[in-house]
Short mmCIF file of C-alpha atoms in Angstrom, two decimals:
data_model
loop_
_atom_site.label_atom_id
_atom_site.label_comp_id
_atom_site.label_asym_id
_atom_site.label_seq_id
_atom_site.Cartn_x
_atom_site.Cartn_y
_atom_site.Cartn_z
CA MET Y 617 116.54 82.19 57.07
CA SER Y 618 118.26 78.65 58.86
CA ARG Y 619 116.74 77.50 61.91
CA ARG Y 620 119.13 78.70 64.56
CA PRO Y 621 118.17 82.61 64.46
CA LEU Y 622 114.83 81.76 64.21
CA LEU Y 623 115.11 80.00 67.45
CA LEU Y 624 116.94 83.02 68.96
CA ILE Y 625 114.38 85.38 67.77
CA ALA Y 626 111.40 83.30 68.96
CA MET Y 627 113.18 82.98 72.47
CA LEU Y 628 113.90 86.58 72.47
CA VAL Y 629 110.15 87.26 72.00
CA VAL Y 630 109.16 85.04 74.86
CA ILE Y 631 111.49 86.34 76.98
CA VAL Y 632 110.67 90.11 76.26
CA TYR Y 633 106.76 88.68 76.61
CA PHE Y 634 107.14 87.28 80.01
CA SER Y 635 109.40 90.22 81.18
CA LEU Y 636 106.34 92.71 80.66
CA ILE Y 637 103.82 90.18 82.52
CA VAL Y 638 106.03 90.17 85.55
CA PHE Y 639 106.55 93.82 85.40
CA MET Y 640 102.65 94.36 85.23
CA LEU Y 641 102.11 92.36 87.97
CA ARG Y 642 104.47 93.47 90.46
CA PRO Y 643 103.07 92.85 94.37
CA LEU Y 644 101.72 95.57 96.28
CA ASN Y 645 104.66 97.83 97.51
CA GLY Y 646 105.59 97.45 101.17
CA SER Y 647 106.58 100.78 102.24
CA ARG Y 648 104.46 103.25 104.34
CA GLY Y 649 104.54 106.23 101.95
CA TYR Y 650 102.67 105.23 98.73
CA TYR Y 651 102.33 102.59 96.02
CA GLY Y 652 104.50 103.22 93.09
CA ASN Y 653 107.65 105.38 92.81
CA ASN Y 654 108.79 108.60 91.31
CA ILE Y 655 111.80 106.90 89.30
CA ILE Y 656 112.21 105.88 85.78
CA ASN Y 657 110.70 102.44 85.14
CA HIS Y 658 111.67 99.86 82.33
CA PHE Y 659 109.86 101.47 79.74
CA GLY Y 660 112.05 104.80 80.43
CA LEU Y 661 108.80 106.70 81.63
CA ARG Y 662 108.60 108.69 85.08
CA GLU Y 663 105.81 106.58 87.47
CA ALA Y 664 103.31 109.13 89.60
CA ARG Y 665 104.09 109.02 93.35
CA ILE Y 666 100.74 108.25 95.28
CA ASN Y 667 101.13 109.64 98.92
CA TRP Y 668 98.83 107.01 100.94
CA CYS Y 669 97.53 108.03 104.21
CA LYS Y 670 97.95 104.33 105.38
CA ASN Y 671 99.49 101.30 104.29
CA LEU Y 672 97.26 99.72 101.91
CA ARG Y 673 96.12 96.18 102.95
CA TRP Y 674 93.43 93.52 102.15
CA ARG Y 675 90.34 93.13 104.34
CA SER Y 676 90.87 90.86 107.08
CA PRO Y 677 88.90 88.76 107.93
CA PRO Y 678 87.11 89.04 104.19
CA SER Y 679 83.71 90.52 104.54
CA PRO Y 680 80.95 88.04 103.49
CA ASN Y 681 79.10 91.08 101.73
CA VAL Y 682 80.55 92.30 98.57
CA VAL Y 683 79.63 95.74 97.69
CA ALA Y 684 79.65 96.70 93.73
CA LEU Y 685 80.90 99.97 92.96
CA VAL Y 686 78.55 100.73 89.86
CA SER Y 687 78.94 103.52 87.36
CA TYR Y 688 79.06 104.26 83.54
CA PRO Y 689 82.90 104.58 82.55
CA GLY Y 690 84.05 108.07 82.92
CA SER Y 691 81.94 108.83 86.11
CA GLY Y 692 84.63 108.90 88.34
CA ASN Y 693 85.15 105.40 89.67
CA THR Y 694 88.92 105.31 89.71
CA TRP Y 695 88.63 108.56 91.64
CA LEU Y 696 86.21 107.40 94.28
CA ARG Y 697 88.45 104.00 94.75
CA TYR Y 698 91.14 106.17 95.23
CA LEU Y 699 89.38 108.39 97.83
CA LEU Y 700 88.25 105.27 99.59
CA GLN Y 701 91.67 103.58 99.79
CA GLN Y 702 92.79 106.87 101.31
CA ALA Y 703 90.31 106.72 103.80
CA THR Y 704 90.35 103.25 105.02
CA GLY Y 705 93.83 101.89 103.72
CA VAL Y 706 91.88 98.69 102.29
CA VAL Y 707 92.31 98.00 98.70
CA THR Y 708 89.50 98.10 96.23
CA GLY Y 709 88.87 95.44 93.64
CA SER Y 710 87.42 95.31 90.25
CA ILE Y 711 86.03 92.77 87.93
CA TYR Y 712 88.38 93.98 85.25
CA MET Y 713 91.99 93.83 84.82
CA ASP Y 714 93.57 97.41 84.15
CA TYR Y 715 97.23 96.89 84.21
CA GLY Y 716 97.97 100.66 84.04
CA LEU Y 717 95.73 100.92 87.27
CA ARG Y 718 97.32 97.77 88.96
CA MET Y 719 100.74 99.32 88.22
CA HIS Y 720 99.47 102.84 89.91
CA GLY Y 721 97.66 102.36 93.34
CA PHE Y 722 95.17 99.54 92.60
CA PRO Y 723 96.73 96.22 93.36
CA ALA Y 724 93.45 94.19 93.69
CA GLU Y 725 92.59 94.83 90.15
CA ASN Y 726 90.43 91.56 89.24
CA VAL Y 727 89.92 90.75 92.61
CA THR Y 728 85.83 90.23 93.34
CA ASP Y 729 85.44 89.12 96.94
CA GLY Y 730 85.07 90.18 100.30
CA SER Y 731 89.06 90.59 100.65
CA VAL Y 732 88.40 94.20 98.96
CA LEU Y 733 86.37 96.80 100.26
CA VAL Y 734 84.20 97.49 97.09
CA VAL Y 735 84.34 95.97 93.39
CA LYS Y 736 84.20 98.23 90.45
CA THR Y 737 81.79 97.20 87.78
CA HIS Y 738 80.36 99.00 84.66
CA GLU Y 739 77.90 96.18 84.13
CA ALA Y 740 74.47 95.55 84.54
CA PRO Y 741 73.44 93.65 87.69
CA PRO Y 742 75.10 90.18 87.94
CA LEU Y 743 72.30 86.97 87.12
CA GLU Y 744 73.93 85.46 90.23
CA SER Y 745 71.81 86.98 92.93
CA ASP Y 746 74.67 86.27 95.95
CA LYS Y 747 77.22 88.11 93.46
CA PHE Y 748 76.84 91.40 95.27
CA LYS Y 749 74.81 92.05 98.43
CA SER Y 750 74.66 96.01 98.04
CA ALA Y 751 76.04 98.57 95.23
CA ILE Y 752 77.09 102.10 95.51
CA LEU Y 753 75.94 103.54 92.25
CA LEU Y 754 78.06 106.61 91.22
CA ILE Y 755 76.19 108.65 88.72
CA ARG Y 756 77.64 111.43 86.56
CA ASN Y 757 75.76 114.00 84.31
CA PRO Y 758 75.65 112.02 80.77
CA ARG Y 759 77.52 114.56 78.73
CA ASP Y 760 80.72 114.62 80.69
CA ALA Y 761 80.37 111.03 81.67
CA ILE Y 762 80.35 110.29 77.96
CA LEU Y 763 82.71 112.83 76.76
CA ALA Y 764 85.22 111.55 79.55
CA ASP Y 765 85.07 107.99 78.13
CA PHE Y 766 85.56 108.96 74.71
CA ASN Y 767 88.92 111.01 75.90
CA ARG Y 768 89.83 107.97 77.69
CA LEU Y 769 89.17 105.57 74.70
CA HIS Y 770 91.70 107.82 72.48
CA LYS Y 771 94.19 108.98 75.15
CA GLY Y 772 93.88 106.69 78.36
CA HIS Y 773 92.83 107.70 82.12
CA VAL Y 774 94.44 111.01 81.82
CA GLY Y 775 94.72 112.39 78.13
CA THR Y 776 92.08 114.27 75.82
CA ALA Y 777 90.94 113.24 72.53
CA PRO Y 778 92.16 115.23 69.84
CA LYS Y 779 89.75 117.55 68.01
CA SER Y 780 90.05 115.90 64.81
CA ALA Y 781 88.58 112.76 66.50
CA PHE Y 782 85.11 114.87 66.75
CA LYS Y 783 84.79 116.13 63.38
CA LYS Y 784 82.08 115.12 61.38
CA ASN Y 785 82.27 113.62 58.04
CA LYS Y 786 81.39 115.39 54.96
CA TYR Y 787 79.25 112.07 53.73
CA LYS Y 788 77.90 110.57 56.86
CA LYS Y 789 77.47 111.40 60.64
CA SER Y 790 81.03 111.11 62.36
CA ASP Y 791 81.93 108.26 64.73
CA TRP Y 792 81.42 110.88 67.69
CA SER Y 793 78.06 111.42 66.77
CA THR Y 794 77.15 107.90 66.74
CA TYR Y 795 79.00 106.92 69.59
CA VAL Y 796 77.13 109.81 71.77
CA PHE Y 797 73.53 108.53 70.82
CA HIS Y 798 74.66 105.04 71.11
CA GLN Y 799 76.29 105.64 74.69
CA LEU Y 800 73.51 107.92 75.83
CA SER Y 801 71.48 104.49 75.66
CA VAL Y 802 73.93 102.56 77.40
CA TRP Y 803 73.93 105.10 80.19
CA GLU Y 804 70.24 105.18 80.91
CA SER Y 805 69.98 101.70 80.61
CA LEU Y 806 72.95 100.84 83.03
CA HIS Y 807 71.57 103.19 85.78
CA ASN Y 808 67.95 101.79 85.29
CA LEU Y 809 69.00 98.42 85.43
CA TRP Y 810 70.60 98.60 89.04
CA LEU Y 811 67.55 100.92 90.31
CA THR Y 812 65.04 98.66 89.21
CA ASN Y 813 66.69 95.01 89.04
CA PHE Y 814 69.03 94.76 91.53
CA SER Y 815 67.33 93.35 94.91
CA GLY Y 816 69.86 94.77 97.27
CA PRO Y 817 70.31 98.00 98.92
CA VAL Y 818 71.54 100.76 96.42
CA HIS Y 819 73.50 104.00 97.81
CA VAL Y 820 73.41 106.73 95.03
CA LEU Y 821 76.16 109.14 94.65
CA PHE Y 822 76.31 112.06 92.33
CA TYR Y 823 79.66 112.57 91.09
CA GLU Y 824 79.21 116.40 91.10
CA LEU Y 825 78.04 116.22 94.83
CA LEU Y 826 81.39 114.26 95.52
CA VAL Y 827 83.39 117.14 94.05
CA GLN Y 828 81.70 119.71 95.57
CA ASP Y 829 81.57 118.34 99.27
CA THR Y 830 83.90 115.47 99.33
CA ARG Y 831 84.27 115.17 103.19
CA ASN Y 832 80.32 114.19 103.78
CA ASN Y 833 80.11 112.17 100.40
CA LEU Y 834 82.75 110.10 101.26
CA SER Y 835 81.48 109.96 104.57
CA GLY Y 836 77.99 108.83 103.18
CA VAL Y 837 79.96 105.95 101.26
CA LEU Y 838 81.74 104.64 104.46
CA ASP Y 839 78.48 104.96 106.44
CA PHE Y 840 76.59 102.85 103.85
CA ILE Y 841 79.12 100.06 103.72
CA ASN Y 842 79.28 100.23 107.39
CA PHE Y 843 83.18 101.02 107.68
CA THR Y 844 84.56 102.53 111.03
CA TYR Y 845 86.69 105.72 110.16
CA THR Y 846 88.43 108.42 112.67
CA GLU Y 847 88.00 112.26 111.96
CA LYS Y 848 91.86 111.88 110.85
CA ASP Y 849 91.33 109.36 108.43
CA MET Y 850 88.62 111.55 106.73
CA ASN Y 851 90.74 114.63 106.88
CA CYS Y 852 93.66 112.94 105.47
CA ALA Y 853 91.78 111.76 102.19
CA VAL Y 854 89.84 115.14 101.79
CA MET Y 855 93.70 116.70 101.88
CA ASN Y 856 94.89 114.31 99.48
CA ARG Y 857 91.55 114.12 97.15
CA GLU Y 858 93.47 114.77 93.90
CA GLY Y 859 94.97 111.75 93.38
CA ILE Y 860 96.67 111.22 89.87
CA TYR Y 861 93.94 109.87 87.59
CA ARG Y 862 92.20 113.67 87.19
CA ARG Y 863 91.80 114.69 83.47
CA ARG Y 864 92.87 117.98 82.76
CA LYS Y 865 90.42 120.48 81.22
CA LYS Y 866 91.59 121.21 77.82
CA TYR Y 867 89.93 122.78 74.47
CA GLN Y 868 88.19 125.44 76.36
CA ASP Y 869 86.91 127.31 73.29
CA PHE Y 870 85.43 123.92 71.80
CA GLU Y 871 82.02 122.48 72.00
CA PRO Y 872 81.94 118.80 70.60
CA PHE Y 873 78.16 118.63 71.30
CA THR Y 874 75.42 120.07 69.14
CA HIS Y 875 71.95 121.13 70.10
CA GLU Y 876 70.33 117.93 69.03
CA MET Y 877 72.79 116.19 71.34
CA TYR Y 878 71.84 118.19 74.43
CA GLU Y 879 68.21 117.67 73.81
CA SER Y 880 68.78 114.07 74.42
CA ILE Y 881 71.30 114.09 76.97
CA ASN Y 882 68.73 116.28 79.11
CA ARG Y 883 65.70 114.14 78.33
CA VAL Y 884 67.74 111.01 79.73
CA TRP Y 885 69.73 112.72 82.50
CA ARG Y 886 65.81 114.17 83.74
CA SER Y 887 64.62 110.40 83.31
CA VAL Y 888 67.13 108.96 85.53
CA LEU Y 889 66.71 111.41 88.00
CA ASP Y 890 63.25 110.51 88.19
CA LYS Y 891 64.37 106.86 88.89
CA VAL Y 892 66.35 108.21 91.64
CA THR Y 893 63.66 109.81 93.19
CA GLU Y 894 61.07 106.99 92.54
CA TYR Y 895 63.88 104.73 94.28
CA LYS Y 896 64.61 106.77 96.99
CA LYS Y 897 60.68 107.26 98.32
CA LYS Y 898 59.81 103.56 97.77
CA HIS Y 899 62.61 102.80 100.34
CA ASN Y 900 62.12 105.69 102.49
CA MET Y 901 65.65 107.10 102.17
CA THR Y 902 66.59 110.59 102.44
CA GLN Y 903 66.55 112.58 99.42
CA ASN Y 904 69.67 114.16 98.13
CA LYS Y 905 70.03 118.10 97.65
CA ASP Y 906 68.30 119.18 94.49
CA VAL Y 907 70.54 118.20 91.63
CA SER Y 908 68.58 119.59 88.66
CA TYR Y 909 70.43 122.47 88.19
CA LEU Y 910 73.17 119.83 86.97
CA ILE Y 911 71.15 119.74 83.69
CA ASP Y 912 71.84 122.59 81.35
#
């Protein structure tokens, strides 16, 4: 092949690459009603529409106290960020760059300073003691969190892994089984580190309670970060609580967890609940309602 066709192909590849980058890095939509639109995008896919309670904005002036929003993946971090943006109109940040989230409602991906309301992280407390001044620790039953993240790895933020992904290999443990026991250790370690090694104040929030009583638990988060809001703000956030990143239930007749898995999950779940109780007693904090019923 002559050089000319190769050069044309190379130029085409470069143009497509940069077109994709520009598309993914579109700025925050300035219209009042929503971020994103309900039209056919460059990929021929219909974009989800988000009706925002307020225009999304950056925090101005930036806060000197950066707040971490900590969770194990699959624990509802994106949903809580959505609720916070609905109630406040202030964008939330992340230590990651998720282009899918950036295109659909979270324009401050990869922003970690005081210009955002909170900063998403799934990591252990940072070595830099001044990186975060306080933290919101969002905890979800490890069974549901691990399953949700397994689904995300296979089918994205709202999809469900196929049944075949859970099947056991005849000659060795399945990837699903290995994944569960490894991630259970990661789940326990993450929560213990933030409850014992982080020097700043920690607000513990249970995902299950946020689902049951969104208003009061969301109010508790806003009070913790000292953000003033109105009853109208809260009413709008609760009215629009669903968002677009809620995974639909599938396979009602399918149980991916074994008895052995459940025993390990419940043991670890109880251990972390005990750590939460110890933390609250040590810091003279009001106890949440009993959540032991969440353990199967």
